[in-house]
Amino acid sequence: MTTTTLSPLAQKTKDAPKAELHIHIEGSLEPELIFRLAERNGVKLAYDSIEALRAAYAFTDLQSFLDIYYAGASVLLKEEDFYDMTMAYVERALADNVVHTEIFFDPQTHTERGVPIATVVAGIERALAEAEQRGLTSKLILCFLRHLSEDDALATFDAALPLFDQYAHRLIGVGLDSSERGHPPSKFERVFAKARAKGLKLVAHAGEEGPPSYIYEALDLLKVDRVDHGVRSIEDPALVTRLADTRVALTVCPLSNLKLCVFDDLTKHTLKALLDEGVAVTVNSDDPAYFGGYVNENYLATIEALRLGDDEVYTIIRNGFEASFVTPAERDAMIDRLDAHWRASA
Ligand code: HPA
Ligand code: ZN
């Protein structure tokens, strides 16, 4: 076994308290757990071994990933499946010193297989309540699948209405994910207006594969509080200035962008350029079981590829707390913890 020595900055980053703001819980499902749940639930998979499934994780774009991601999620049927999946993520997050996480889930992926949204949320919530006892706070964000119709999203929103009340401490927002190209944010203006009227937080994937105009639509039509990915904003200088001035954060996922060929090499990633322009970028894992790393692996790969310095890494970690959907007092307490760690480490 080889042991790699980490640079002092890499070590300090690994040990630092961090927030994660872009993680699809279904994307944390590791192949081993997919097979265990498939067996438990009698679900037949298109792959006959863990190795065969893992070998299929050679993606060429977002859609090639989504096809496998939805197949993986097909093993989730019962409350305890959602609990087990979430608990496995909680363990990885705690190991990476994540102290606060804001988790996406895709109810339509499950309701179309006959699993009620209440079952999905109950299982996730049970794990997150336990995580809270172990020092990991969290929020939950319900995402609409953009390849489906807005009417479908509206029906999903209505079905989830009692849950927004029952789980008001956890379920605090809505988001938009799945196939971006050809499904602009404007398609979901009405459902986001309803969510806004209910006082929910709003986020949307935009500018991952889609053009900067999708980021403008997310800001101007959906009125999002954060943009997920948003890396293609760099193509539009006026948009970069606007993002920097308004401090609307981008939840960037470097290893995801690499695996889905948004950039052909991590050294070409636009995160540092956006940071230099004053945009509130954060680092996150997206779908860690599929993209080769949880939060710390995303930080370490990015530090190395983009040669980030101490102040830059501090700013990115701090941005994660600044952009989180917690109370000002909770945010300040997390930043105090970060500052104490950062000062104490060389
Ligand atoms: N983009 C869009 N949809 C998704 C993603 C992503 O990176 N991960 C899970 N659903
Ligand atoms: Zn995502």
Coordinates of C-alpha atoms and ligand atoms in Angstrom, one line a residue:
M1 CA 0.0 0.0 0.0
T2 CA 1.3 3.4 -0.8
T3 CA 0.8 6.3 1.5
T4 CA 0.6 9.8 0.1
T5 CA 1.8 12.7 2.1
L6 CA -0.6 15.6 1.9
S7 CA 0.5 19.1 1.6
P8 CA -0.1 21.2 4.8
L9 CA -2.9 23.0 3.0
A10 CA -4.6 19.7 1.8
Q11 CA -4.4 18.4 5.4
K12 CA -5.8 21.6 6.9
T13 CA -8.6 21.5 4.3
K14 CA -9.5 17.9 5.0
D15 CA -9.7 18.6 8.7
A16 CA -11.6 21.9 8.4
P17 CA -15.3 22.0 9.3
K18 CA -17.2 22.4 5.9
A19 CA -20.7 22.7 4.5
E20 CA -21.9 20.7 1.5
L21 CA -24.6 22.4 -0.5
H22 CA -24.9 20.2 -3.6
I23 CA -25.4 16.5 -3.0
H24 CA -28.1 14.4 -4.6
I25 CA -28.9 11.7 -2.0
E26 CA -29.7 9.2 -4.8
G27 CA -26.2 9.9 -6.1
S28 CA -24.6 8.8 -2.9
L29 CA -25.8 5.2 -3.5
E30 CA -22.6 3.1 -3.8
P31 CA -22.7 0.0 -6.0
E32 CA -22.4 -2.3 -3.0
L33 CA -25.5 -0.8 -1.4
I34 CA -27.4 -0.9 -4.8
F35 CA -26.8 -4.6 -4.9
R36 CA -27.7 -5.2 -1.3
L37 CA -31.0 -3.3 -1.7
A38 CA -31.7 -5.0 -5.0
E39 CA -31.4 -8.4 -3.2
R40 CA -33.4 -7.3 -0.2
N41 CA -36.2 -6.0 -2.4
G42 CA -36.1 -8.6 -5.2
V43 CA -35.3 -6.0 -7.8
K44 CA -33.6 -7.2 -11.0
L45 CA -30.7 -5.1 -12.2
A46 CA -29.3 -4.8 -15.7
Y47 CA -25.8 -5.6 -14.4
D48 CA -24.9 -8.9 -12.9
S49 CA -22.1 -7.8 -10.6
I50 CA -20.9 -4.8 -8.6
E51 CA -17.8 -4.7 -10.9
A52 CA -20.0 -4.7 -14.1
L53 CA -22.0 -1.8 -12.7
R54 CA -18.9 0.1 -11.7
A55 CA -17.5 -0.5 -15.2
A56 CA -20.5 1.2 -16.7
Y57 CA -19.5 4.5 -14.9
A58 CA -17.7 5.9 -17.9
F59 CA -19.8 8.9 -18.8
T60 CA -19.7 11.1 -21.9
D61 CA -22.2 13.7 -20.8
L62 CA -24.9 14.4 -18.3
Q63 CA -27.5 12.2 -20.0
S64 CA -25.2 9.1 -20.1
F65 CA -24.9 9.5 -16.3
L66 CA -28.6 10.1 -15.6
D67 CA -29.6 6.9 -17.4
I68 CA -27.4 4.8 -15.0
Y69 CA -28.3 7.0 -12.0
Y70 CA -32.1 6.4 -12.4
A71 CA -31.4 2.7 -12.9
G72 CA -29.5 2.7 -9.6
A73 CA -32.3 4.4 -7.8
S74 CA -34.7 1.7 -8.9
V75 CA -33.7 -0.4 -5.8
L76 CA -35.2 2.1 -3.4
L77 CA -38.6 1.0 -2.3
K78 CA -39.1 1.1 1.4
E79 CA -38.6 3.7 4.2
E80 CA -35.6 1.7 5.5
D81 CA -33.9 1.8 2.0
F82 CA -34.0 5.6 2.1
Y83 CA -32.8 5.5 5.7
D84 CA -29.9 3.2 4.9
M85 CA -28.9 5.3 1.8
T86 CA -28.9 8.5 3.8
M87 CA -27.1 7.0 6.8
A88 CA -24.3 5.8 4.5
Y89 CA -23.9 9.3 3.2
V90 CA -24.0 10.7 6.7
E91 CA -21.0 8.5 7.6
R92 CA -19.0 9.7 4.7
A93 CA -19.9 13.3 5.4
L94 CA -18.9 13.0 9.0
A95 CA -15.6 11.4 8.0
D96 CA -14.9 14.4 5.7
N97 CA -15.7 16.9 8.6
V98 CA -18.8 18.2 7.0
V99 CA -20.8 19.9 9.7
H100 CA -23.7 21.1 7.7
T101 CA -25.3 19.6 4.5
E102 CA -28.2 20.6 2.3
I103 CA -29.4 17.5 0.5
F104 CA -31.4 17.2 -2.8
F105 CA -33.8 14.4 -3.4
D106 CA -35.8 13.5 -6.5
P107 CA -39.3 12.5 -5.5
Q108 CA -40.5 11.9 -9.1
T109 CA -37.9 9.2 -9.5
H110 CA -39.7 7.3 -6.7
T111 CA -43.4 8.2 -7.1
E112 CA -43.3 6.9 -10.7
R113 CA -42.4 3.4 -9.2
G114 CA -45.2 3.7 -6.7
V115 CA -43.2 4.9 -3.7
P116 CA -45.1 7.7 -1.9
I117 CA -43.1 10.9 -1.2
A118 CA -44.0 10.5 2.5
T119 CA -42.0 7.3 2.6
V120 CA -39.0 8.9 0.9
V121 CA -38.9 11.8 3.3
A122 CA -39.6 9.7 6.4
G123 CA -36.6 7.5 5.7
I124 CA -34.2 10.4 4.9
E125 CA -35.5 12.3 7.9
R126 CA -34.9 9.5 10.3
A127 CA -31.2 9.3 9.3
L128 CA -30.8 13.1 9.4
A129 CA -32.3 13.4 12.8
E130 CA -29.7 10.8 14.0
A131 CA -26.9 12.7 12.2
E132 CA -27.9 15.8 14.1
Q133 CA -27.0 14.0 17.4
R134 CA -23.6 13.3 15.9
G135 CA -22.8 16.9 15.0
L136 CA -24.1 17.1 11.4
T137 CA -26.9 19.5 10.8
S138 CA -28.9 19.4 7.6
K139 CA -31.6 20.7 5.3
L140 CA -33.5 18.9 2.6
I141 CA -34.4 20.3 -0.9
L142 CA -37.0 18.7 -3.1
C143 CA -36.0 18.7 -6.8
F144 CA -38.2 18.6 -9.8
L145 CA -37.1 16.6 -12.8
R146 CA -36.8 19.0 -15.6
H147 CA -37.2 16.4 -18.4
L148 CA -40.8 15.9 -17.2
S149 CA -43.5 18.4 -17.7
E150 CA -44.3 21.4 -15.4
D151 CA -47.7 19.9 -14.8
D152 CA -45.9 16.9 -13.3
A153 CA -43.8 19.2 -11.1
L154 CA -47.0 21.0 -10.0
A155 CA -48.6 17.7 -9.1
T156 CA -45.5 16.7 -7.1
F157 CA -45.5 20.1 -5.3
D158 CA -49.1 19.7 -4.3
A159 CA -48.5 16.1 -3.1
A160 CA -45.6 17.4 -1.0
L161 CA -47.5 20.3 0.6
P162 CA -48.3 18.5 3.8
L163 CA -44.6 17.4 4.1
F164 CA -43.4 21.0 3.9
D165 CA -45.4 21.7 7.0
Q166 CA -44.7 18.4 8.8
Y167 CA -41.0 18.7 8.2
A168 CA -40.6 22.5 8.2
H169 CA -37.4 22.2 10.2
R170 CA -35.8 20.1 7.5
L171 CA -37.6 20.4 4.1
I172 CA -36.9 24.1 3.3
G173 CA -36.7 24.4 -0.4
V174 CA -37.2 23.3 -4.0
G175 CA -34.7 22.7 -6.8
L176 CA -34.5 21.7 -10.4
D177 CA -32.3 18.9 -11.8
S178 CA -32.0 16.2 -14.5
S179 CA -31.4 16.7 -18.3
E180 CA -30.6 20.4 -18.7
R181 CA -30.3 20.9 -22.5
G182 CA -33.7 21.7 -24.0
H183 CA -35.3 22.1 -20.6
P184 CA -34.7 25.7 -19.6
P185 CA -35.7 27.1 -16.2
S186 CA -38.5 29.1 -17.9
K187 CA -40.4 25.8 -18.3
F188 CA -40.9 25.8 -14.5
E189 CA -41.8 29.4 -13.7
R190 CA -45.3 28.6 -12.3
V191 CA -44.2 25.9 -9.9
F192 CA -41.3 28.0 -8.6
A193 CA -43.7 31.0 -8.1
K194 CA -45.9 28.7 -6.0
A195 CA -42.9 27.6 -3.9
R196 CA -41.8 31.2 -3.5
A197 CA -45.3 32.1 -2.3
K198 CA -45.0 29.4 0.3
G199 CA -41.7 31.0 1.6
L200 CA -39.5 28.2 0.4
K201 CA -35.9 28.6 -0.6
L202 CA -35.2 28.2 -4.3
V203 CA -32.3 26.7 -6.2
A204 CA -31.9 25.4 -9.8
H205 CA -29.2 23.6 -11.8
A206 CA -28.2 26.0 -14.5
G207 CA -25.1 26.5 -16.7
E208 CA -23.8 23.0 -16.1
E209 CA -24.2 21.9 -19.8
G210 CA -26.8 24.6 -20.6
P211 CA -25.9 28.2 -21.8
P212 CA -25.6 31.3 -19.7
S213 CA -29.1 32.3 -20.8
Y214 CA -30.4 29.5 -18.5
I215 CA -28.6 31.1 -15.6
Y216 CA -30.3 34.4 -16.4
E217 CA -33.6 32.6 -16.5
A218 CA -33.0 30.9 -13.1
L219 CA -32.2 34.3 -11.6
D220 CA -34.9 36.4 -13.3
L221 CA -37.8 34.0 -13.8
L222 CA -37.4 31.5 -11.0
K223 CA -35.7 34.0 -8.7
V224 CA -33.4 31.4 -7.2
D225 CA -31.3 32.0 -4.0
R226 CA -28.4 29.9 -5.4
V227 CA -27.4 28.5 -8.7
D228 CA -26.3 24.8 -8.9
H229 CA -23.2 24.4 -11.0
G230 CA -23.3 27.7 -13.0
V231 CA -19.8 27.1 -14.3
R232 CA -20.7 28.3 -17.8
S233 CA -21.4 31.8 -16.4
I234 CA -17.8 32.5 -17.2
E235 CA -18.8 32.8 -20.9
D236 CA -20.8 36.0 -20.1
P237 CA -18.8 38.8 -18.4
A238 CA -21.9 40.8 -17.5
L239 CA -23.3 37.7 -15.8
V240 CA -20.1 37.1 -13.9
T241 CA -20.2 40.7 -12.7
R242 CA -23.8 40.4 -11.7
L243 CA -23.2 37.1 -9.7
A244 CA -20.2 38.8 -8.0
D245 CA -22.2 41.9 -7.1
T246 CA -25.3 40.1 -5.8
R247 CA -23.3 37.3 -4.1
V248 CA -25.7 34.7 -5.5
A249 CA -23.6 31.6 -4.8
L250 CA -22.7 28.9 -7.2
T251 CA -22.6 25.3 -5.9
V252 CA -19.7 24.0 -8.0
C253 CA -18.9 20.2 -8.3
P254 CA -15.5 19.8 -9.8
L255 CA -15.2 16.0 -10.0
S256 CA -18.7 15.9 -11.5
N257 CA -17.8 18.4 -14.2
L258 CA -14.7 16.3 -15.0
K259 CA -16.6 12.9 -15.1
L260 CA -19.4 14.4 -17.2
C261 CA -16.9 16.0 -19.6
V262 CA -18.0 19.6 -18.9
F263 CA -14.2 20.2 -18.8
D264 CA -11.8 17.7 -20.3
D265 CA -9.2 18.4 -17.6
L266 CA -9.5 19.7 -14.0
T267 CA -6.8 22.2 -14.7
K268 CA -9.2 23.8 -17.2
H269 CA -12.0 24.2 -14.6
T270 CA -13.4 27.7 -14.3
L271 CA -13.8 27.7 -10.5
K272 CA -10.6 29.7 -9.9
A273 CA -11.4 32.3 -12.6
L274 CA -14.9 32.8 -11.0
L275 CA -13.3 33.1 -7.6
D276 CA -10.9 35.7 -8.9
E277 CA -13.9 37.7 -10.2
G278 CA -15.4 37.7 -6.8
V279 CA -18.2 35.1 -7.4
A280 CA -19.2 33.2 -4.3
V281 CA -18.2 29.7 -5.5
T282 CA -18.5 26.6 -3.2
V283 CA -17.1 23.1 -3.6
N284 CA -19.4 20.1 -3.4
S285 CA -19.7 16.4 -4.5
D286 CA -22.9 16.3 -6.6
D287 CA -23.2 12.5 -6.9
P288 CA -20.2 11.2 -5.0
A289 CA -20.8 7.4 -5.6
Y290 CA -20.7 8.0 -9.4
F291 CA -18.1 10.7 -9.8
G292 CA -15.2 9.4 -7.7
G293 CA -15.2 11.4 -4.6
Y294 CA -16.9 12.9 -1.6
V295 CA -16.3 16.5 -0.5
N296 CA -12.7 16.2 0.6
E297 CA -11.7 14.5 -2.6
N298 CA -13.3 17.4 -4.5
Y299 CA -11.4 19.9 -2.5
L300 CA -8.0 18.1 -2.7
A301 CA -8.3 17.5 -6.5
T302 CA -9.2 21.1 -7.1
I303 CA -6.5 22.6 -4.8
E304 CA -3.9 20.6 -6.8
A305 CA -5.3 21.1 -10.3
L306 CA -5.9 24.9 -9.9
R307 CA -3.0 25.5 -7.5
L308 CA -5.3 27.2 -5.0
G309 CA -3.7 29.0 -2.1
D310 CA -4.5 29.2 1.6
D311 CA -6.7 32.3 1.4
E312 CA -8.6 30.9 -1.7
V313 CA -9.4 27.7 0.1
Y314 CA -10.5 29.6 3.2
T315 CA -12.8 31.8 1.1
I316 CA -14.4 28.8 -0.7
I317 CA -15.1 27.0 2.6
R318 CA -16.4 30.2 4.1
N319 CA -18.6 30.7 1.1
G320 CA -20.3 27.4 1.8
F321 CA -21.4 28.6 5.2
E322 CA -22.3 32.0 4.0
A323 CA -24.5 30.5 1.2
S324 CA -26.2 27.9 3.5
F325 CA -29.9 28.2 4.4
V326 CA -29.4 28.4 8.2
T327 CA -30.1 31.2 10.6
P328 CA -27.6 34.0 10.9
A329 CA -26.6 32.8 14.4
E330 CA -26.0 29.2 13.1
R331 CA -24.0 30.6 10.2
D332 CA -21.8 32.8 12.4
A333 CA -21.2 29.8 14.8
M334 CA -20.0 27.7 11.9
I335 CA -17.7 30.4 10.6
D336 CA -16.3 30.9 14.1
R337 CA -15.4 27.2 14.1
L338 CA -13.8 27.5 10.7
D339 CA -11.8 30.5 11.8
A340 CA -10.6 28.8 14.9
H341 CA -9.4 25.8 12.9
W342 CA -7.8 27.9 10.2
R343 CA -5.9 30.0 12.6
A344 CA -4.7 27.0 14.7
S345 CA -3.3 25.1 11.6
A346 CA -0.2 26.1 9.9
Ligands
HPA1 N1 -27.1 17.6 -13.1 C1 -28.4 17.4 -13.3 N2 -29.2 16.5 -12.7 C2 -28.6 15.7 -11.8 C3 -27.3 15.8 -11.5 C4 -26.5 16.8 -12.2 O1 -25.3 17.0 -11.9 N3 -27.1 14.9 -10.5 C5 -28.2 14.3 -10.3 N4 -29.2 14.8 -11.0
ZN2 ZN -26.4 18.2 -9.2

